[in-house]
PDB file of C-alpha atoms in Angstrom:
ATOM      1  CA  UNK N   1      -2.447  10.041   4.298  1.00  0.00           C
ATOM      2  CA  UNK N   2      -1.733  11.747   1.009  1.00  0.00           C
ATOM      3  CA  UNK N   3      -4.066  13.536  -1.041  1.00  0.00           C
ATOM      4  CA  UNK N   4      -2.874  15.105  -4.454  1.00  0.00           C
ATOM      5  CA  UNK N   5      -3.684  15.399  -7.594  1.00  0.00           C
ATOM      6  CA  UNK N   6      -2.393  13.097 -10.257  1.00  0.00           C
ATOM      7  CA  UNK N   7      -0.867  15.991 -12.046  1.00  0.00           C
ATOM      8  CA  UNK N   8       0.511  17.498  -8.895  1.00  0.00           C
ATOM      9  CA  UNK N   9       3.150  15.110  -9.017  1.00  0.00           C
ATOM     10  CA  UNK N  10       6.521  15.498 -11.365  1.00  0.00           C
ATOM     11  CA  UNK N  11       6.421  13.712 -14.650  1.00  0.00           C
ATOM     12  CA  UNK N  12       8.952  12.151 -16.317  1.00  0.00           C
ATOM     13  CA  UNK N  13       8.874  11.838 -20.387  1.00  0.00           C
ATOM     14  CA  UNK N  14       9.692   9.138 -22.820  1.00  0.00           C
ATOM     15  CA  UNK N  15      10.242   9.417 -26.076  1.00  0.00           C
ATOM     16  CA  UNK N  16      12.427   7.385 -28.231  1.00  0.00           C
ATOM     17  CA  UNK N  17      12.387   4.230 -30.584  1.00  0.00           C
ATOM     18  CA  UNK N  18      10.498   2.232 -28.495  1.00  0.00           C
ATOM     19  CA  UNK N  19       8.137   4.609 -26.598  1.00  0.00           C
ATOM     20  CA  UNK N  20       6.640   7.579 -28.072  1.00  0.00           C
ATOM     21  CA  UNK N  21       4.835  10.279 -26.527  1.00  0.00           C
ATOM     22  CA  UNK N  22       4.647   8.953 -22.968  1.00  0.00           C
ATOM     23  CA  UNK N  23       4.677  10.961 -19.194  1.00  0.00           C
ATOM     24  CA  UNK N  24       5.160   8.731 -16.441  1.00  0.00           C
ATOM     25  CA  UNK N  25       4.292   9.798 -12.843  1.00  0.00           C
ATOM     26  CA  UNK N  26       5.082   7.797  -9.613  1.00  0.00           C
ATOM     27  CA  UNK N  27       1.650   9.157  -7.543  1.00  0.00           C
ATOM     28  CA  UNK N  28       2.312   6.339  -4.542  1.00  0.00           C
ATOM     29  CA  UNK N  29       5.661   4.839  -3.944  1.00  0.00           C
ATOM     30  CA  UNK N  30       8.341   3.855  -1.442  1.00  0.00           C
ATOM     31  CA  UNK N  31       9.050   7.840  -0.997  1.00  0.00           C
ATOM     32  CA  UNK N  32       5.658   7.878   0.896  1.00  0.00           C
ATOM     33  CA  UNK N  33       6.089   4.400   2.903  1.00  0.00           C
ATOM     34  CA  UNK N  34       4.056   1.675   0.157  1.00  0.00           C
ATOM     35  CA  UNK N  35       6.175  -1.134   1.098  1.00  0.00           C
ATOM     36  CA  UNK N  36       3.762  -3.385  -0.996  1.00  0.00           C
ATOM     37  CA  UNK N  37       2.847  -2.139  -4.517  1.00  0.00           C
ATOM     38  CA  UNK N  38       3.476   1.530  -6.426  1.00  0.00           C
ATOM     39  CA  UNK N  39       0.850   3.356  -7.956  1.00  0.00           C
ATOM     40  CA  UNK N  40       2.120   4.438 -11.478  1.00  0.00           C
ATOM     41  CA  UNK N  41      -0.346   7.022 -13.636  1.00  0.00           C
ATOM     42  CA  UNK N  42       0.682   7.657 -17.369  1.00  0.00           C
ATOM     43  CA  UNK N  43      -0.723   9.953 -20.154  1.00  0.00           C
ATOM     44  CA  UNK N  44      -0.143   8.957 -23.773  1.00  0.00           C
ATOM     45  CA  UNK N  45      -0.061  11.887 -26.587  1.00  0.00           C
ATOM     46  CA  UNK N  46      -1.971  11.346 -29.564  1.00  0.00           C
ATOM     47  CA  UNK N  47      -0.176   8.267 -31.621  1.00  0.00           C
ATOM     48  CA  UNK N  48       1.799   7.804 -28.433  1.00  0.00           C
ATOM     49  CA  UNK N  49       2.629   3.905 -27.158  1.00  0.00           C
ATOM     50  CA  UNK N  50       4.209   2.277 -24.572  1.00  0.00           C
ATOM     51  CA  UNK N  51       6.884  -0.138 -25.578  1.00  0.00           C
ATOM     52  CA  UNK N  52       6.351  -3.676 -26.610  1.00  0.00           C
ATOM     53  CA  UNK N  53       7.809  -6.208 -23.896  1.00  0.00           C
ATOM     54  CA  UNK N  54       7.905  -8.436 -21.361  1.00  0.00           C
ATOM     55  CA  UNK N  55       9.651  -8.376 -17.833  1.00  0.00           C
ATOM     56  CA  UNK N  56       8.229 -11.359 -14.547  1.00  0.00           C
ATOM     57  CA  UNK N  57       6.439  -8.874 -13.077  1.00  0.00           C
ATOM     58  CA  UNK N  58       2.577  -8.172 -13.734  1.00  0.00           C
ATOM     59  CA  UNK N  59       0.489  -4.914 -14.080  1.00  0.00           C
ATOM     60  CA  UNK N  60      -2.873  -3.699 -12.738  1.00  0.00           C
ATOM     61  CA  UNK N  61      -3.926  -0.920 -15.371  1.00  0.00           C
ATOM     62  CA  UNK N  62      -7.202   0.710 -15.407  1.00  0.00           C
ATOM     63  CA  UNK N  63      -8.078   3.697 -17.943  1.00  0.00           C
ATOM     64  CA  UNK N  64      -9.390   6.447 -17.093  1.00  0.00           C
ATOM     65  CA  UNK N  65      -9.405   8.628 -20.002  1.00  0.00           C
ATOM     66  CA  UNK N  66      -9.681   8.617 -23.551  1.00  0.00           C
ATOM     67  CA  UNK N  67      -9.277   5.273 -26.324  1.00  0.00           C
ATOM     68  CA  UNK N  68      -6.542   2.937 -26.495  1.00  0.00           C
ATOM     69  CA  UNK N  69      -5.518  -0.691 -27.205  1.00  0.00           C
ATOM     70  CA  UNK N  70      -3.610  -3.272 -25.649  1.00  0.00           C
ATOM     71  CA  UNK N  71      -1.676  -6.014 -27.619  1.00  0.00           C
ATOM     72  CA  UNK N  72      -2.100  -9.006 -26.318  1.00  0.00           C
ATOM     73  CA  UNK N  73      -1.418 -12.772 -27.425  1.00  0.00           C
ATOM     74  CA  UNK N  74      -0.897 -10.934 -31.153  1.00  0.00           C
ATOM     75  CA  UNK N  75      -3.825  -8.625 -31.247  1.00  0.00           C
ATOM     76  CA  UNK N  76      -5.379  -5.093 -30.091  1.00  0.00           C
ATOM     77  CA  UNK N  77      -7.735  -4.799 -28.140  1.00  0.00           C
ATOM     78  CA  UNK N  78      -9.868  -2.203 -27.932  1.00  0.00           C
ATOM     79  CA  UNK N  79      -9.745   0.185 -24.121  1.00  0.00           C
ATOM     80  CA  UNK N  80     -11.634   3.355 -23.171  1.00  0.00           C
ATOM     81  CA  UNK N  81     -11.974   5.260 -20.033  1.00  0.00           C
ATOM     82  CA  UNK N  82     -13.436   2.288 -17.407  1.00  0.00           C
ATOM     83  CA  UNK N  83     -11.248  -0.522 -19.122  1.00  0.00           C
ATOM     84  CA  UNK N  84      -9.159  -2.408 -16.881  1.00  0.00           C
ATOM     85  CA  UNK N  85      -6.077  -4.891 -17.244  1.00  0.00           C
ATOM     86  CA  UNK N  86      -4.769  -7.768 -15.802  1.00  0.00           C
ATOM     87  CA  UNK N  87      -1.130  -7.996 -17.385  1.00  0.00           C
ATOM     88  CA  UNK N  88       0.486 -11.235 -15.486  1.00  0.00           C
ATOM     89  CA  UNK N  89       4.373 -11.282 -15.619  1.00  0.00           C
ATOM     90  CA  UNK N  90       6.147 -12.619 -18.653  1.00  0.00           C
ATOM     91  CA  UNK N  91       3.281 -11.794 -20.361  1.00  0.00           C
ATOM     92  CA  UNK N  92       4.213  -9.439 -23.873  1.00  0.00           C
ATOM     93  CA  UNK N  93       2.329  -6.536 -23.427  1.00  0.00           C
ATOM     94  CA  UNK N  94       1.984  -3.055 -25.064  1.00  0.00           C
ATOM     95  CA  UNK N  95      -0.436  -0.314 -25.007  1.00  0.00           C
ATOM     96  CA  UNK N  96      -1.114   2.663 -27.512  1.00  0.00           C
ATOM     97  CA  UNK N  97      -3.671   5.719 -27.646  1.00  0.00           C
ATOM     98  CA  UNK N  98      -6.308   5.058 -30.576  1.00  0.00           C
ATOM     99  CA  UNK N  99      -8.190   8.105 -29.675  1.00  0.00           C
ATOM    100  CA  UNK N 100      -7.831  11.691 -31.221  1.00  0.00           C
ATOM    101  CA  UNK N 101      -6.843  13.229 -27.334  1.00  0.00           C
ATOM    102  CA  UNK N 102      -4.593  11.941 -24.450  1.00  0.00           C
ATOM    103  CA  UNK N 103      -5.239   8.040 -23.683  1.00  0.00           C
ATOM    104  CA  UNK N 104      -4.623   8.153 -19.268  1.00  0.00           C
ATOM    105  CA  UNK N 105      -4.626   5.712 -17.215  1.00  0.00           C
ATOM    106  CA  UNK N 106      -2.637   4.725 -13.883  1.00  0.00           C
ATOM    107  CA  UNK N 107      -0.606   0.935 -14.076  1.00  0.00           C
ATOM    108  CA  UNK N 108      -0.008  -0.504 -10.807  1.00  0.00           C
ATOM    109  CA  UNK N 109       3.038  -2.878  -9.985  1.00  0.00           C
ATOM    110  CA  UNK N 110       4.527  -4.931  -6.671  1.00  0.00           C
ATOM    111  CA  UNK N 111       7.361  -3.451  -4.232  1.00  0.00           C
ATOM    112  CA  UNK N 112      10.798  -4.616  -6.329  1.00  0.00           C
ATOM    113  CA  UNK N 113       9.905  -3.406  -9.687  1.00  0.00           C
ATOM    114  CA  UNK N 114      11.637  -0.330 -10.629  1.00  0.00           C
ATOM    115  CA  UNK N 115       9.239   2.812  -9.926  1.00  0.00           C
ATOM    116  CA  UNK N 116       9.359   4.091 -13.543  1.00  0.00           C
TER     117      UNK N 116
ATOM    118  CA  UNK Z   1      -4.332 -11.468 -19.804  1.00  0.00           C
ATOM    119  CA  UNK Z   2      -7.412 -10.038 -18.695  1.00  0.00           C
ATOM    120  CA  UNK Z   3      -9.500  -6.761 -20.526  1.00  0.00           C
ATOM    121  CA  UNK Z   4     -12.728  -6.322 -18.791  1.00  0.00           C
ATOM    122  CA  UNK Z   5     -15.097  -3.309 -18.302  1.00  0.00           C
ATOM    123  CA  UNK Z   6     -15.537  -2.585 -14.961  1.00  0.00           C
ATOM    124  CA  UNK Z   7     -18.713  -2.472 -15.077  1.00  0.00           C
ATOM    125  CA  UNK Z   8     -19.286  -6.756 -16.766  1.00  0.00           C
ATOM    126  CA  UNK Z   9     -17.643  -8.038 -12.884  1.00  0.00           C
ATOM    127  CA  UNK Z  10     -20.368  -8.717 -10.494  1.00  0.00           C
ATOM    128  CA  UNK Z  11     -20.892  -5.857  -7.952  1.00  0.00           C
ATOM    129  CA  UNK Z  12     -21.841  -6.246  -3.861  1.00  0.00           C
ATOM    130  CA  UNK Z  13     -24.156  -3.633  -2.673  1.00  0.00           C
ATOM    131  CA  UNK Z  14     -23.444  -2.388   1.014  1.00  0.00           C
ATOM    132  CA  UNK Z  15     -25.913  -0.870   2.873  1.00  0.00           C
ATOM    133  CA  UNK Z  16     -26.177  -0.287   6.702  1.00  0.00           C
ATOM    134  CA  UNK Z  17     -25.555   1.954   9.550  1.00  0.00           C
ATOM    135  CA  UNK Z  18     -21.774   2.201   8.809  1.00  0.00           C
ATOM    136  CA  UNK Z  19     -21.811   1.874   5.203  1.00  0.00           C
ATOM    137  CA  UNK Z  20     -24.720   3.755   2.750  1.00  0.00           C
ATOM    138  CA  UNK Z  21     -24.999   3.947  -0.746  1.00  0.00           C
ATOM    139  CA  UNK Z  22     -21.769   2.058  -1.990  1.00  0.00           C
ATOM    140  CA  UNK Z  23     -21.100  -0.599  -4.762  1.00  0.00           C
ATOM    141  CA  UNK Z  24     -17.921  -2.594  -4.895  1.00  0.00           C
ATOM    142  CA  UNK Z  25     -16.788  -4.983  -7.240  1.00  0.00           C
ATOM    143  CA  UNK Z  26     -13.307  -6.986  -7.311  1.00  0.00           C
ATOM    144  CA  UNK Z  27     -11.751  -6.208 -10.971  1.00  0.00           C
ATOM    145  CA  UNK Z  28      -8.272  -7.635 -10.749  1.00  0.00           C
ATOM    146  CA  UNK Z  29      -8.129 -10.335  -7.622  1.00  0.00           C
ATOM    147  CA  UNK Z  30      -6.480 -13.605  -6.731  1.00  0.00           C
ATOM    148  CA  UNK Z  31      -9.366 -15.488  -8.935  1.00  0.00           C
ATOM    149  CA  UNK Z  32      -7.190 -13.918 -11.541  1.00  0.00           C
ATOM    150  CA  UNK Z  33      -4.091 -14.962 -10.560  1.00  0.00           C
ATOM    151  CA  UNK Z  34      -2.907 -11.564  -9.121  1.00  0.00           C
ATOM    152  CA  UNK Z  35      -1.208 -12.695  -6.548  1.00  0.00           C
ATOM    153  CA  UNK Z  36       0.367  -9.617  -4.396  1.00  0.00           C
ATOM    154  CA  UNK Z  37      -2.247  -6.737  -4.053  1.00  0.00           C
ATOM    155  CA  UNK Z  38      -6.258  -6.780  -5.902  1.00  0.00           C
ATOM    156  CA  UNK Z  39      -8.056  -3.578  -7.707  1.00  0.00           C
ATOM    157  CA  UNK Z  40     -11.347  -3.011  -6.407  1.00  0.00           C
ATOM    158  CA  UNK Z  41     -13.754   0.038  -7.876  1.00  0.00           C
ATOM    159  CA  UNK Z  42     -16.072   1.177  -5.909  1.00  0.00           C
ATOM    160  CA  UNK Z  43     -19.233   3.378  -7.144  1.00  0.00           C
ATOM    161  CA  UNK Z  44     -21.166   5.512  -4.421  1.00  0.00           C
ATOM    162  CA  UNK Z  45     -24.734   6.900  -4.832  1.00  0.00           C
ATOM    163  CA  UNK Z  46     -24.995  10.413  -3.524  1.00  0.00           C
ATOM    164  CA  UNK Z  47     -25.075  11.033  -0.146  1.00  0.00           C
ATOM    165  CA  UNK Z  48     -23.677   7.368   0.116  1.00  0.00           C
ATOM    166  CA  UNK Z  49     -20.471   7.014   2.101  1.00  0.00           C
ATOM    167  CA  UNK Z  50     -17.408   4.150   3.445  1.00  0.00           C
ATOM    168  CA  UNK Z  51     -17.112   2.646   7.167  1.00  0.00           C
ATOM    169  CA  UNK Z  52     -15.062   5.363   8.689  1.00  0.00           C
ATOM    170  CA  UNK Z  53     -12.704   2.721  10.149  1.00  0.00           C
ATOM    171  CA  UNK Z  54      -9.336   1.594  10.724  1.00  0.00           C
ATOM    172  CA  UNK Z  55      -7.205  -2.031   9.488  1.00  0.00           C
ATOM    173  CA  UNK Z  56      -4.362  -2.898   9.344  1.00  0.00           C
ATOM    174  CA  UNK Z  57      -3.544  -2.593   5.569  1.00  0.00           C
ATOM    175  CA  UNK Z  58      -3.038   0.254   3.309  1.00  0.00           C
ATOM    176  CA  UNK Z  59      -5.245   1.851   0.324  1.00  0.00           C
ATOM    177  CA  UNK Z  60      -4.012   3.483  -2.872  1.00  0.00           C
ATOM    178  CA  UNK Z  61      -6.997   4.824  -4.256  1.00  0.00           C
ATOM    179  CA  UNK Z  62      -7.548   6.884  -7.727  1.00  0.00           C
ATOM    180  CA  UNK Z  63     -10.480   8.948  -8.292  1.00  0.00           C
ATOM    181  CA  UNK Z  64     -11.931   8.076 -11.577  1.00  0.00           C
ATOM    182  CA  UNK Z  65     -15.259  10.423 -11.583  1.00  0.00           C
ATOM    183  CA  UNK Z  66     -17.196  12.957  -9.573  1.00  0.00           C
ATOM    184  CA  UNK Z  67     -16.835  14.799  -6.317  1.00  0.00           C
ATOM    185  CA  UNK Z  68     -16.092  13.273  -2.629  1.00  0.00           C
ATOM    186  CA  UNK Z  69     -14.507  13.869   0.677  1.00  0.00           C
ATOM    187  CA  UNK Z  70     -11.504  12.258   2.445  1.00  0.00           C
ATOM    188  CA  UNK Z  71     -11.323  11.462   6.043  1.00  0.00           C
ATOM    189  CA  UNK Z  72      -8.101  12.344   7.117  1.00  0.00           C
ATOM    190  CA  UNK Z  73      -7.083  13.219  10.938  1.00  0.00           C
ATOM    191  CA  UNK Z  74     -10.160  15.029  12.305  1.00  0.00           C
ATOM    192  CA  UNK Z  75     -11.245  16.923   8.393  1.00  0.00           C
ATOM    193  CA  UNK Z  76     -12.614  16.183   5.652  1.00  0.00           C
ATOM    194  CA  UNK Z  77     -10.083  16.728   2.216  1.00  0.00           C
ATOM    195  CA  UNK Z  78     -11.950  18.031  -1.267  1.00  0.00           C
ATOM    196  CA  UNK Z  79     -11.429  14.994  -4.075  1.00  0.00           C
ATOM    197  CA  UNK Z  80     -12.390  15.173  -7.617  1.00  0.00           C
ATOM    198  CA  UNK Z  81     -11.478  13.266 -10.359  1.00  0.00           C
ATOM    199  CA  UNK Z  82      -7.633  12.869 -10.957  1.00  0.00           C
ATOM    200  CA  UNK Z  83      -6.970  12.601  -7.328  1.00  0.00           C
ATOM    201  CA  UNK Z  84      -5.053  10.502  -5.442  1.00  0.00           C
ATOM    202  CA  UNK Z  85      -5.204   9.204  -2.030  1.00  0.00           C
ATOM    203  CA  UNK Z  86      -2.430   7.013  -0.105  1.00  0.00           C
ATOM    204  CA  UNK Z  87      -4.272   5.465   3.060  1.00  0.00           C
ATOM    205  CA  UNK Z  88      -1.519   4.401   5.436  1.00  0.00           C
ATOM    206  CA  UNK Z  89      -2.229   0.764   7.273  1.00  0.00           C
ATOM    207  CA  UNK Z  90      -3.915   2.275  10.820  1.00  0.00           C
ATOM    208  CA  UNK Z  91      -4.804   4.915   9.833  1.00  0.00           C
ATOM    209  CA  UNK Z  92      -8.429   6.041  10.349  1.00  0.00           C
ATOM    210  CA  UNK Z  93     -10.289   7.056   6.908  1.00  0.00           C
ATOM    211  CA  UNK Z  94     -13.518   7.282   5.822  1.00  0.00           C
ATOM    212  CA  UNK Z  95     -14.663   8.262   1.872  1.00  0.00           C
ATOM    213  CA  UNK Z  96     -17.730   9.922   1.184  1.00  0.00           C
ATOM    214  CA  UNK Z  97     -19.940  11.037  -1.940  1.00  0.00           C
ATOM    215  CA  UNK Z  98     -19.657  15.276  -1.867  1.00  0.00           C
ATOM    216  CA  UNK Z  99     -21.573  15.888  -5.655  1.00  0.00           C
ATOM    217  CA  UNK Z 100     -24.380  15.671  -7.158  1.00  0.00           C
ATOM    218  CA  UNK Z 101     -23.668  12.069  -9.520  1.00  0.00           C
ATOM    219  CA  UNK Z 102     -21.732   9.402  -8.529  1.00  0.00           C
ATOM    220  CA  UNK Z 103     -19.045   9.257  -7.667  1.00  0.00           C
ATOM    221  CA  UNK Z 104     -16.505   6.511  -8.611  1.00  0.00           C
ATOM    222  CA  UNK Z 105     -12.857   5.778  -7.062  1.00  0.00           C
ATOM    223  CA  UNK Z 106     -10.465   2.655  -7.470  1.00  0.00           C
ATOM    224  CA  UNK Z 107      -8.797   1.159  -4.735  1.00  0.00           C
ATOM    225  CA  UNK Z 108      -6.327  -1.141  -4.165  1.00  0.00           C
ATOM    226  CA  UNK Z 109      -5.185  -3.506  -0.773  1.00  0.00           C
ATOM    227  CA  UNK Z 110      -2.337  -5.827  -0.342  1.00  0.00           C
ATOM    228  CA  UNK Z 111      -2.516  -9.593  -0.618  1.00  0.00           C
ATOM    229  CA  UNK Z 112      -3.884 -10.965   2.452  1.00  0.00           C
ATOM    230  CA  UNK Z 113      -6.435  -8.786   3.105  1.00  0.00           C
ATOM    231  CA  UNK Z 114     -10.535  -9.211   2.577  1.00  0.00           C
ATOM    232  CA  UNK Z 115     -10.637  -8.844  -0.891  1.00  0.00           C
ATOM    233  CA  UNK Z 116     -14.161  -7.126  -0.540  1.00  0.00           C
TER     234      UNK Z 116
END
């Protein structure tokens, strides 16, 4: 059994034209023996956003802290601590920080998808 | 795409000899079209605990709020907001609230295991 604080896991920073102010961590993945699905934790700085994209795997997301918005079918849906989002495969999506502080969420993907 | 606050989902209460002061919600599951894994949110009242048990499926857990402890190999490991636990299949485990307030965590399981 692995028990850690998510911040103990090494982070990968993403900053380019498509994604801004994003830090990602694989906290439970193949390296831990998780064969079926993978847990990542993302932190978005103020003004940060993930890429607007689609792919054939789903996301199961829980918003831990902060205030954000999720792109759904052409408009932005507000989310905050305690919000849950299920993004089916092949559906366009993007997440952005809409608050003054950090937006933190966990995002799970099935095995086979890239872990980060 | 489903976006909700977890508290909007109906809760199931558990209170017996094995499990005390526990509320569980399936927030993303088969009913939403989630074919690979299932997200539940649990709240433990002060003094509450989940059953001490084992089963052949794994848990991927993120602690959202409160202070708790996880039973691992014969002793209690402290957890709090931001802690992550990976419990492989067939490993004995239990979670208890060790704080004054509510302990809230999300717990994911693979498809095929009982959703709640």
